[in-house]
XYZ file of C-alpha atoms in Angstrom:
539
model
C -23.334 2.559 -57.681
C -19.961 2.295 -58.649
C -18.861 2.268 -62.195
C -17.658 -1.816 -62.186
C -21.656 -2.222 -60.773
C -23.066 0.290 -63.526
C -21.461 -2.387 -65.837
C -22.653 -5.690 -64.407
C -25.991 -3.524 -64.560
C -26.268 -3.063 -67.665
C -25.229 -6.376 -68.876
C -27.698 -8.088 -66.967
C -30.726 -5.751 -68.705
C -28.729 -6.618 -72.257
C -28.761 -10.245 -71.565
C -32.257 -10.537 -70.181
C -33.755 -8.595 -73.312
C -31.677 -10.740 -75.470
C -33.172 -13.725 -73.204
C -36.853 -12.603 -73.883
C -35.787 -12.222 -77.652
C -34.893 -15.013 -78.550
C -37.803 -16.689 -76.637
C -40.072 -15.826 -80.086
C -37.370 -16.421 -82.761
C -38.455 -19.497 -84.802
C -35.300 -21.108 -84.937
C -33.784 -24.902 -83.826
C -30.660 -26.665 -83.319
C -27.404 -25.582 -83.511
C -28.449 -21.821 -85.288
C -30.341 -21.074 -82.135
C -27.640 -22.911 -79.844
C -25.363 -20.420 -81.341
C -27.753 -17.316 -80.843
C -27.975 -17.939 -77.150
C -24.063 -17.551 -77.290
C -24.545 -13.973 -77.667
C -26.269 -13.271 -74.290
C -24.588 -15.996 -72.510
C -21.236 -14.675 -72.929
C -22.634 -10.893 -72.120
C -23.542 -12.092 -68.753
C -21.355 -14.968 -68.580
C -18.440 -13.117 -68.988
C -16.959 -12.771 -65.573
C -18.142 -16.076 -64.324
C -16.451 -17.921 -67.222
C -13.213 -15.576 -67.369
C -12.647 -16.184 -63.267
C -13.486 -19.998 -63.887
C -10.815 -20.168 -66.518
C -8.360 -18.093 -64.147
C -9.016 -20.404 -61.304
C -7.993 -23.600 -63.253
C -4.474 -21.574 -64.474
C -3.720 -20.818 -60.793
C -5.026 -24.365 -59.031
C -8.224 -22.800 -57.492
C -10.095 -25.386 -59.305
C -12.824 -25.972 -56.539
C -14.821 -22.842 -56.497
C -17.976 -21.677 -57.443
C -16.964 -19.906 -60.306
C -15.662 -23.160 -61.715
C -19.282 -25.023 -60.612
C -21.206 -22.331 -62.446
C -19.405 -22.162 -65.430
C -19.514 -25.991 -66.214
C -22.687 -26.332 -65.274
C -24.271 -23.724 -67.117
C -21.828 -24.995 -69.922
C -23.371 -28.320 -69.571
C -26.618 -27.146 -69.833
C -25.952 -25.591 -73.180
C -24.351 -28.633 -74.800
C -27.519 -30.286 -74.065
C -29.668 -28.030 -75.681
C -31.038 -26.199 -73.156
C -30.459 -22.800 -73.806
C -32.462 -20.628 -72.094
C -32.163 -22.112 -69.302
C -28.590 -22.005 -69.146
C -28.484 -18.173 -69.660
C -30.997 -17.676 -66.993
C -29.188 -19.589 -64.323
C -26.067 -17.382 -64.999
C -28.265 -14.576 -65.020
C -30.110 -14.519 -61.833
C -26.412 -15.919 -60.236
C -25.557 -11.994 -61.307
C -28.128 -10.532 -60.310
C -27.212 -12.126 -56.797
C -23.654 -10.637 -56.891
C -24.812 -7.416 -57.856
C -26.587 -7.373 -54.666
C -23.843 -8.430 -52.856
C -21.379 -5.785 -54.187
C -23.886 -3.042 -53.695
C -23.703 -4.068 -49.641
C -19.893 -4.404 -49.232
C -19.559 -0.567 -50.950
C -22.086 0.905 -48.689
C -20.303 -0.668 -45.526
C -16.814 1.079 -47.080
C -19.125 4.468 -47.544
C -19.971 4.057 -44.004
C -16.318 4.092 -42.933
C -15.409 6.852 -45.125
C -18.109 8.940 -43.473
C -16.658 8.448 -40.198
C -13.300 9.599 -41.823
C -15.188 12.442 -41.891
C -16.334 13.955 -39.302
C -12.429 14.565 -37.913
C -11.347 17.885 -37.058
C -9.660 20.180 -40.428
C -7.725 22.108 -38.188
C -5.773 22.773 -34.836
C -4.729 25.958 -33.201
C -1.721 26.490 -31.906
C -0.070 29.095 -29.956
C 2.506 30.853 -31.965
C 5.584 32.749 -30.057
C 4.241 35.862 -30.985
C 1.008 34.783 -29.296
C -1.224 34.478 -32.526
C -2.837 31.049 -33.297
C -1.727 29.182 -36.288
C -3.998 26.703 -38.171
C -1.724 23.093 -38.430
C -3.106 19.838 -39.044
C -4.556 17.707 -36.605
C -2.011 14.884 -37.828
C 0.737 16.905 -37.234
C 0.330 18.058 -33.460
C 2.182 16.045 -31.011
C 2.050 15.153 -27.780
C 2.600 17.726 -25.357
C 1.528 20.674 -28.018
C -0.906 23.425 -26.577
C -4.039 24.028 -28.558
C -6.249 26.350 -27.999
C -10.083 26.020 -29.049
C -12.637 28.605 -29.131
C -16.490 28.082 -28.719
C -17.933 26.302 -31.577
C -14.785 24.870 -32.671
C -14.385 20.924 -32.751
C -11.454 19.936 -30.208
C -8.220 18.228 -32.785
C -7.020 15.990 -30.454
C -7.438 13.950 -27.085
C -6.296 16.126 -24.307
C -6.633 17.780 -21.205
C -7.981 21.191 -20.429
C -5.045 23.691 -18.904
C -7.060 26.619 -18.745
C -10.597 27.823 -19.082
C -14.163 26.779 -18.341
C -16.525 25.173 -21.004
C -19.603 23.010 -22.165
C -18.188 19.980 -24.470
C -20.638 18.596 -26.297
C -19.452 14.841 -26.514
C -22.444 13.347 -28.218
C -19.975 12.170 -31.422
C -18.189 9.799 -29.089
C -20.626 9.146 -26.014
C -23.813 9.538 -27.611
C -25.389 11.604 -24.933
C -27.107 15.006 -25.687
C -26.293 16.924 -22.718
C -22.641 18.697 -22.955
C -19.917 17.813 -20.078
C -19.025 21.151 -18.241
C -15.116 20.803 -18.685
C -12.542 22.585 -16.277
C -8.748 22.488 -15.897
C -7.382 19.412 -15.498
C -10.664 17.562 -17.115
C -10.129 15.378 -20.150
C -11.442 16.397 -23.512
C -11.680 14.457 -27.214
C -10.638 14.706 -30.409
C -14.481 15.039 -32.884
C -16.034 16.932 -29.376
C -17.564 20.429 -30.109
C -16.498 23.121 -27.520
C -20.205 25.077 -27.138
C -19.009 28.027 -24.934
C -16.152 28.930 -23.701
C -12.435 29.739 -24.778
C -9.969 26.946 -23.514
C -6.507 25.703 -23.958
C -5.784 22.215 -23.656
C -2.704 19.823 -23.723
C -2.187 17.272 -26.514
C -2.010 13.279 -24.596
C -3.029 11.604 -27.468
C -2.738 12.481 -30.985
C -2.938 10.902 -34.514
C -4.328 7.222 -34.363
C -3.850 7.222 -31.016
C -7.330 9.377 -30.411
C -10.652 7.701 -29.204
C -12.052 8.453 -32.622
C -9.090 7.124 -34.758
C -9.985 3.867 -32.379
C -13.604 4.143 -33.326
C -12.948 4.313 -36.777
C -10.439 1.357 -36.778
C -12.813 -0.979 -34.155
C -15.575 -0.247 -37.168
C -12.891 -1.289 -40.033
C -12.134 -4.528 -38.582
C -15.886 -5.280 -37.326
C -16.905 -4.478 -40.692
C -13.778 -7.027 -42.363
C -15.017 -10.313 -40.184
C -17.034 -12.767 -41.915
C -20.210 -14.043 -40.704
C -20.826 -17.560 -39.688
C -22.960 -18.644 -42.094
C -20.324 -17.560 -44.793
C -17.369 -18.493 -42.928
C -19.141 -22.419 -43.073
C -20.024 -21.786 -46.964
C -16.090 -21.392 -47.450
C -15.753 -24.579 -45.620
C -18.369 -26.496 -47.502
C -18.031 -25.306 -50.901
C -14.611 -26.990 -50.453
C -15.872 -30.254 -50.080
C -18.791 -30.031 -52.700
C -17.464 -28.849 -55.504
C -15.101 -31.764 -56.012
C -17.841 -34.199 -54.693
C -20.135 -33.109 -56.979
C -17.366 -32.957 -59.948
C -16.687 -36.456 -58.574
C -20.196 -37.557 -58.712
C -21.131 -36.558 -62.169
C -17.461 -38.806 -63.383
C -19.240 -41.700 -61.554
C -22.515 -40.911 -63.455
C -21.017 -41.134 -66.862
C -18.647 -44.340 -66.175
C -21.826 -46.361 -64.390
C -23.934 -45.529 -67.528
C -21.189 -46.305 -70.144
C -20.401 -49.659 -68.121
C -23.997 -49.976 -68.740
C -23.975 -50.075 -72.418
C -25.156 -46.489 -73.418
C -23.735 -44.986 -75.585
C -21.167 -42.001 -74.796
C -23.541 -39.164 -75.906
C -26.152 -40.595 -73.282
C -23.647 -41.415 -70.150
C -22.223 -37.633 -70.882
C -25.488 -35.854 -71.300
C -26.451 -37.975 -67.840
C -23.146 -36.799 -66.382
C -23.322 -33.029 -67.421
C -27.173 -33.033 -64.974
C -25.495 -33.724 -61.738
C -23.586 -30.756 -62.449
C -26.728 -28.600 -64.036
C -28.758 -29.940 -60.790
C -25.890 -29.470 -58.782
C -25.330 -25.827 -59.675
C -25.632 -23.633 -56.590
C -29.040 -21.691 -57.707
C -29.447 -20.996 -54.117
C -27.004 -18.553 -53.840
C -27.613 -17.063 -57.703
C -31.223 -17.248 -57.800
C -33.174 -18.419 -54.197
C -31.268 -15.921 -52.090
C -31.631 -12.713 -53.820
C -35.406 -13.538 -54.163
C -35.900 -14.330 -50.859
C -33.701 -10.789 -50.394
C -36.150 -8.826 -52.013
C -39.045 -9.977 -50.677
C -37.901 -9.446 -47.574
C -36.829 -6.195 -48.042
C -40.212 -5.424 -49.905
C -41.902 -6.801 -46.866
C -39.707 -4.751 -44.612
C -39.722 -1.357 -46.487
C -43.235 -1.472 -46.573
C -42.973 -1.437 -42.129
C -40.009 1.173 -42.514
C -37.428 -1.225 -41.741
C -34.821 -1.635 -44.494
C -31.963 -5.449 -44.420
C -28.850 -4.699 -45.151
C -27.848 -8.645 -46.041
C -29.174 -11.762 -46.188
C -27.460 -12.844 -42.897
C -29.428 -10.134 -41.488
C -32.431 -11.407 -42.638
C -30.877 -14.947 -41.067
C -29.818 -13.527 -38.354
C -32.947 -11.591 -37.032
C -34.809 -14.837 -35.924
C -32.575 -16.019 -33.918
C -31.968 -13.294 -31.367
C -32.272 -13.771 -27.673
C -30.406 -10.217 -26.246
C -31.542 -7.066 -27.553
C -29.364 -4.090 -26.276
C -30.508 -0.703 -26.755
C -28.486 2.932 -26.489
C -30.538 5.204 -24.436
C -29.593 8.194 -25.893
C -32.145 9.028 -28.923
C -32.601 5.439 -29.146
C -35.019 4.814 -25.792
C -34.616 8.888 -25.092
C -35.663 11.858 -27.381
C -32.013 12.807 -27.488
C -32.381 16.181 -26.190
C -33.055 17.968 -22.827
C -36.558 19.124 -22.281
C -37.830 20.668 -18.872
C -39.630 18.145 -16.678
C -40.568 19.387 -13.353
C -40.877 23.345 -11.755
C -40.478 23.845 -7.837
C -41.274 26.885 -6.855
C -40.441 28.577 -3.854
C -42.797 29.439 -1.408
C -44.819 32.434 -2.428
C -43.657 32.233 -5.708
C -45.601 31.355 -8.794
C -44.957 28.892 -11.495
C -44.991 31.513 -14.340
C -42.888 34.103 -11.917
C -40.038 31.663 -11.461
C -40.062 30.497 -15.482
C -40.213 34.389 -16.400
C -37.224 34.932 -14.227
C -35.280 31.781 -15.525
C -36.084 32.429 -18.820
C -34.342 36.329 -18.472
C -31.098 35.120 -17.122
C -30.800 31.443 -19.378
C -31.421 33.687 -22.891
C -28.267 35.040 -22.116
C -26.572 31.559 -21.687
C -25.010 29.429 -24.281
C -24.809 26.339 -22.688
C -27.424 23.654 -23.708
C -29.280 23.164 -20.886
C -30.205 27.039 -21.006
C -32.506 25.902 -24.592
C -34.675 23.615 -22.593
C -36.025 26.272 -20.213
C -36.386 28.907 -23.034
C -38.316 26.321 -25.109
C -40.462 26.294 -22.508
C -40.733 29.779 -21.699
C -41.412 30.297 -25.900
C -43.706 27.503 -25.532
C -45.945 29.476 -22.746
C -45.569 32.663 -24.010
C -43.747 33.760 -21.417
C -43.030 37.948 -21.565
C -38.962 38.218 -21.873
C -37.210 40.530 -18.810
C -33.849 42.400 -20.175
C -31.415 41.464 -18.208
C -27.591 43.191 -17.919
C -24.278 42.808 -16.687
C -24.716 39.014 -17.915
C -21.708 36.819 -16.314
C -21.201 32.528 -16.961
C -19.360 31.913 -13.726
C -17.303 28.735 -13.262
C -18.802 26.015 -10.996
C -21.875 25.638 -13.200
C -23.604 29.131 -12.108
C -24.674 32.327 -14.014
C -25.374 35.871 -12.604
C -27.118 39.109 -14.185
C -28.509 42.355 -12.629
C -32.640 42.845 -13.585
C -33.498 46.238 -12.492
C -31.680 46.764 -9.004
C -32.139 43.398 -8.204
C -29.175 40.233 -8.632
C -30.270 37.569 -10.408
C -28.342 33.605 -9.970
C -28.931 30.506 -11.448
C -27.378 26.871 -11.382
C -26.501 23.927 -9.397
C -27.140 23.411 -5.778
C -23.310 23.817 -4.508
C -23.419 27.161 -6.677
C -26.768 28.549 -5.483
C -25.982 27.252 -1.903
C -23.056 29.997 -1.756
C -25.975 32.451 -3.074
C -28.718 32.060 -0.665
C -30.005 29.652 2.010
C -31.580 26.265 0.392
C -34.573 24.969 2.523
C -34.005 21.170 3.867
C -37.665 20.485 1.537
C -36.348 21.620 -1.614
C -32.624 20.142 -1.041
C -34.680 16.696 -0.535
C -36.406 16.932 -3.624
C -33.495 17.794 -5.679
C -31.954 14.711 -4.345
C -34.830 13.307 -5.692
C -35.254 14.301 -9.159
C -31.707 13.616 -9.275
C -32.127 10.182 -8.517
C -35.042 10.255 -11.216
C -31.823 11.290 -14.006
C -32.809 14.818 -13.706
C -30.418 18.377 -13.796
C -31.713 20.496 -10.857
C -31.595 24.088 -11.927
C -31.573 26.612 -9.093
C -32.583 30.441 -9.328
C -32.712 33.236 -6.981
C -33.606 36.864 -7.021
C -31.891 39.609 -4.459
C -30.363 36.967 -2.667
C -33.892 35.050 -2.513
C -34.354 31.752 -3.437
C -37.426 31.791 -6.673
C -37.373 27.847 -7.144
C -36.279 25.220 -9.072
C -36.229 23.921 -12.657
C -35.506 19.869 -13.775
C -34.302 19.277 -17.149
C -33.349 16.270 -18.300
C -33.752 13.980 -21.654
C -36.980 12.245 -21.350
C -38.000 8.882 -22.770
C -40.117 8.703 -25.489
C -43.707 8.062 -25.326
C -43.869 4.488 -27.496
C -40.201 3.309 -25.802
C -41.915 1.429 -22.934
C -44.487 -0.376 -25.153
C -41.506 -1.575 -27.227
C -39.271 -3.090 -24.440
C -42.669 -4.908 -23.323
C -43.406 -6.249 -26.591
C -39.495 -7.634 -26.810
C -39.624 -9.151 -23.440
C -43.249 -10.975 -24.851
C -41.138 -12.191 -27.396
C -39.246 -14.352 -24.468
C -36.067 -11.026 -25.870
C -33.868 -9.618 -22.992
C -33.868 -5.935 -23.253
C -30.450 -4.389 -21.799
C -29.729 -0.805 -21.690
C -26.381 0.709 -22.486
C -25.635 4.146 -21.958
C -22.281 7.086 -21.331
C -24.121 8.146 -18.242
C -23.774 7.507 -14.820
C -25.218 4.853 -12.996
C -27.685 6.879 -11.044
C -28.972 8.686 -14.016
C -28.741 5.402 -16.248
C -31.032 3.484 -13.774
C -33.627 5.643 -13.089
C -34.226 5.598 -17.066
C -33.672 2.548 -16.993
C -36.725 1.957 -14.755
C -38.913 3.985 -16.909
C -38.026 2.239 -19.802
C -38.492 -1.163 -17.812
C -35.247 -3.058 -19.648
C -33.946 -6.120 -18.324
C -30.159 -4.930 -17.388
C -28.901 -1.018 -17.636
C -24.854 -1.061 -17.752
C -24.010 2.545 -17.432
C -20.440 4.180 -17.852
C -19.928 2.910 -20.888
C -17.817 4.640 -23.801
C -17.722 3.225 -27.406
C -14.805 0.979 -26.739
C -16.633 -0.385 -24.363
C -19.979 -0.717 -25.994
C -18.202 -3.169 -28.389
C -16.371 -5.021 -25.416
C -19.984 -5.239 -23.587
C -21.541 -6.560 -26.899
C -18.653 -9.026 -27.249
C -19.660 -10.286 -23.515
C -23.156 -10.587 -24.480
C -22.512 -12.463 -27.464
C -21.428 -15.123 -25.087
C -24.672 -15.471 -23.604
C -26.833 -15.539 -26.655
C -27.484 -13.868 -30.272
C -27.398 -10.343 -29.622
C -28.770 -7.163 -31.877
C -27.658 -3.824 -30.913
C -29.925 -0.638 -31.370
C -28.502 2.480 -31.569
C -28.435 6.219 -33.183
C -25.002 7.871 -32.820
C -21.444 7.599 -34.470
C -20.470 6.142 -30.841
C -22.639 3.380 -31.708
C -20.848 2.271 -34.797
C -18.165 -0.003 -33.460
C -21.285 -2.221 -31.051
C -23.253 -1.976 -34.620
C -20.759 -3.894 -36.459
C -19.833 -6.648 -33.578
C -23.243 -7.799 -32.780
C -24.912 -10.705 -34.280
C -27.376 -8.067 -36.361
C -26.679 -4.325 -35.729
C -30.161 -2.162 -35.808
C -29.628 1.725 -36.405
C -32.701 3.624 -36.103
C -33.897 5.802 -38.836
C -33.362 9.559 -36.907
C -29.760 8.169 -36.360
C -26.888 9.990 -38.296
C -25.949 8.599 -41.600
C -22.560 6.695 -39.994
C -24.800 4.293 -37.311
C -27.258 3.915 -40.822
């Protein structure tokens, strides 16, 4: 909480302790009247000191103006209590309100974040200098070593490397990058040393874009509130208008003035918009209580509004419908070669590998226990392929075009790497003295409950589209698993928000997603859904 909120906090305990005070104290008339002053102007404050600024500026018509005079009104005719408590639950609602807006403005400042400290670049003498990432321009050389984040957008001059890109595209498995590729600024080089060209620098960068798509998402106004603006326009001055009538038709009537006043000053206390100050945040944290209990927390009341209504539901793959990281799915070994022969030889050459898809196998090899071979001479070759000498023997592994140049790839197993391929699956090849062992899929697998879901959606009469960074191939045949409606592959954050924008046409749309590349589809659909083992930024 901020300090302004701390504040309104503790007013609003003061003022309801007072309120529960002065409940029991055995006084009438105007010496209580004037008791209840004391915790109506603690929590009244604001309200009345806006009101009061409204009416010196011409902003008459606004609910600050409404709440004051009713709860005003209420007080002139006696009823106390009741006119602290409507100004006190109308708090409470704004509290709740404020609390919102400053986590959505956390939210952006934690994508401010995760932007690189620091770019290298290539001094005369040859040593790297640290600048800032604001300050390179287009055209600069950078260099980045493995493990450092890349500063800038840019393309790779020289070197080989796996780019883990799961900031920006959400996917878990790293993009092997090679000169002439395309790399981005908040990407984390995993393994090798490369030097890349600056193209687009400052705000310019996919992740400056990101972060601004998010700030303006974030600054629209719902519907619902965007049609409050428009109504409290008319009904403050009808109502104002009303309660005028009220008094005149009961003084033409003969009452006295007292009565036709006291009759007036009710339209306004009935009037009074307790919805927003005391139904709404009730209904808010009921809601929420009934949520939290299920693990799902509402961010706003239109949330709460908005979840009934949707008829798209469109889900990231990545860690949303996938586990988010590679695991290995199917072995293929060779002919006359064992299952446990072609993992124990896989598992001596990929320990020596930093590239991600190496973990998956040697998970797997950890997972059965499998005895470790020392391996030496260890080389990462460009073109996706790795080579080490085990005894007298030269061991390879990697992709088909790299093993192909190895040794001689039956027509059986080149079908069923096609295949598994086709299923979204990395084919890893390995041979031994020129020998082909096998091969090893890895890929990132659904998760278990992730069909059952979609089903249940699509019960609910919900269409269930898929977007995803990969390609189309891979995208599908996940896709399939899953059993969505739609899969629209390809698709980078800008476009995520552009595709959510083109959905929205078509119906009320909730997004579901995990990652920072999420953020900007988050904030432009109707409700945005992050799911809880999502980073802190989608939250």
């Amino acid at each position: 909480m901020t300090k302004k909120q701390k504040k309104v906090l503790i007013r609003i305990i003061v003022a309801a302790i007072l309120l529960v005070i002065l409940h029991f104290v055995p006084l009438e008339g105007l010496w209580l009247g004037l008791l209840y002053l004391i915790p109506y102007a603690v929590i009244g404050y604001d309200i009345l000191r806006k009101a009061v600024l409204g009416i010196m500026h011409g902003e008459v018509f606004d609910e600050n103006f409404l709440m004051a005079v009713a709860t005003v009104g209420a007080m002139g005719l006696g009823e106390y209590s009741e006119g602290v408590a409507v100004m006190l639950f109308y708090q409470i609602g704004e509290l709740f309100q404020s609390v919102a807006v400053g986590k959505s403005r956390q939210n952006i400042s934690a994508l401010m974040d995760i932007r690189p400290d620091y770019a290298n670049i290539e001094a005369e003498d040859g040593s790297l200098e640290q600048v800032d990432p604001d300050d390179v321009e287009i055209g600069t050389v950078i260099v980045v070593r493995p493990g450092e984040n890349i500063p800038v957008d840019g393309v790779v001059l020289e070197g080989n490397s796996a780019v883990n890109e799961a900031a920006l595209t959400g996917e878990s498995i790293p993009v092997d990058k090679n000169p002439g590729d395309a790399v981005s600024a908040a990407t984390v080089n995993q393994s090798g040393f490369i030097r890349c060209e600056a193209t687009r620098v400052g705000e310019d960068t996919t992740l400056s874009q990101i972060i601004k798509m998010v700030s303006d998402a974030a600054a629209t106004k719902a519907p619902i509130a965007k049609i409050a603006d428009r109504v409290s326009g008319v009904f403050v001055p009808a109502v104002i208008s009303i309660a005028i009538v009220t008094t005149i038709v009961w003084l033409l009537a003969g009452k006295e003035f007292g009565y036709a006043l006291a009759r007036g000053i009710s339209v306004l206390v009935i009037s009074c918009p307790c919805a927003l100050g005391l139904a709404t945040p009730v209904a808010i944290m009921v809601g929420n209580g009934m949520g939290a209990k299920n693990g799902i927390l509402f961010k706003t009341a239109v949330s709460l509004e908005e979840a009934g209504k949707i008829q798209i539901v469109a889900l990231d793959k990545t860690g949303t419908i996938t586990k988010g990281e590679p695991q290995v799915t199917d072995m293929v070994p060779a002919k006359g070669i064992s299952e446990e022969e072609l993992l124990g030889y896989a598992y001596a050459l990929e320990k020596k590998s930093e590239h991600p898809l190496a973990k998956a196998i040697i998970a797997r090899a950890e997972e059965k226990k499998t005895v470790l071979q020392e391996v030496s001479d260890f080389q990462a070759l460009p073109g996706n392929g790795l080579r080490a000498a085990l005894n007298s023997d030269v061991l390879t592994g990697g992709n088909m075009k790299f093993i192909s140049n190895e040794t001689a790839v039956s027509p059986e197993l080149i079908s069923e790497a096609q295949k598994l391929a086709g299923e979204g699956k990395t084919p890893l090849l390995f041979a031994k003295g020129g020998k082909l062992l096998g091969m090893i899929a890895v890929a990132d697998v659904i998760k278990e409950d992730s069909p059952q879901a979609i089903k249940e959606l699509q019960n609910m009469g919900i269409r269930v589209v898929m977007l995803t960074g990969d390609n189309e191939r891979t995208a599908k045949a996940i896709g399939a698993q899953a059993g969505v409606d739609d899969v629209i592959a390809g698709v980078l954050p800008d476009g995520k928000e552009s595709v959510i924008r083109s959905l929205k046409e078509q119906g009320k749309v909730a997004m579901v997603g995990d990652g920072i590349n999420d953020a900007p589809a988050l904030t432009r659909a109707d409700i945005g859904i992050a799911i809880g083992a999502g980073t802190d930024v989608a939250i």
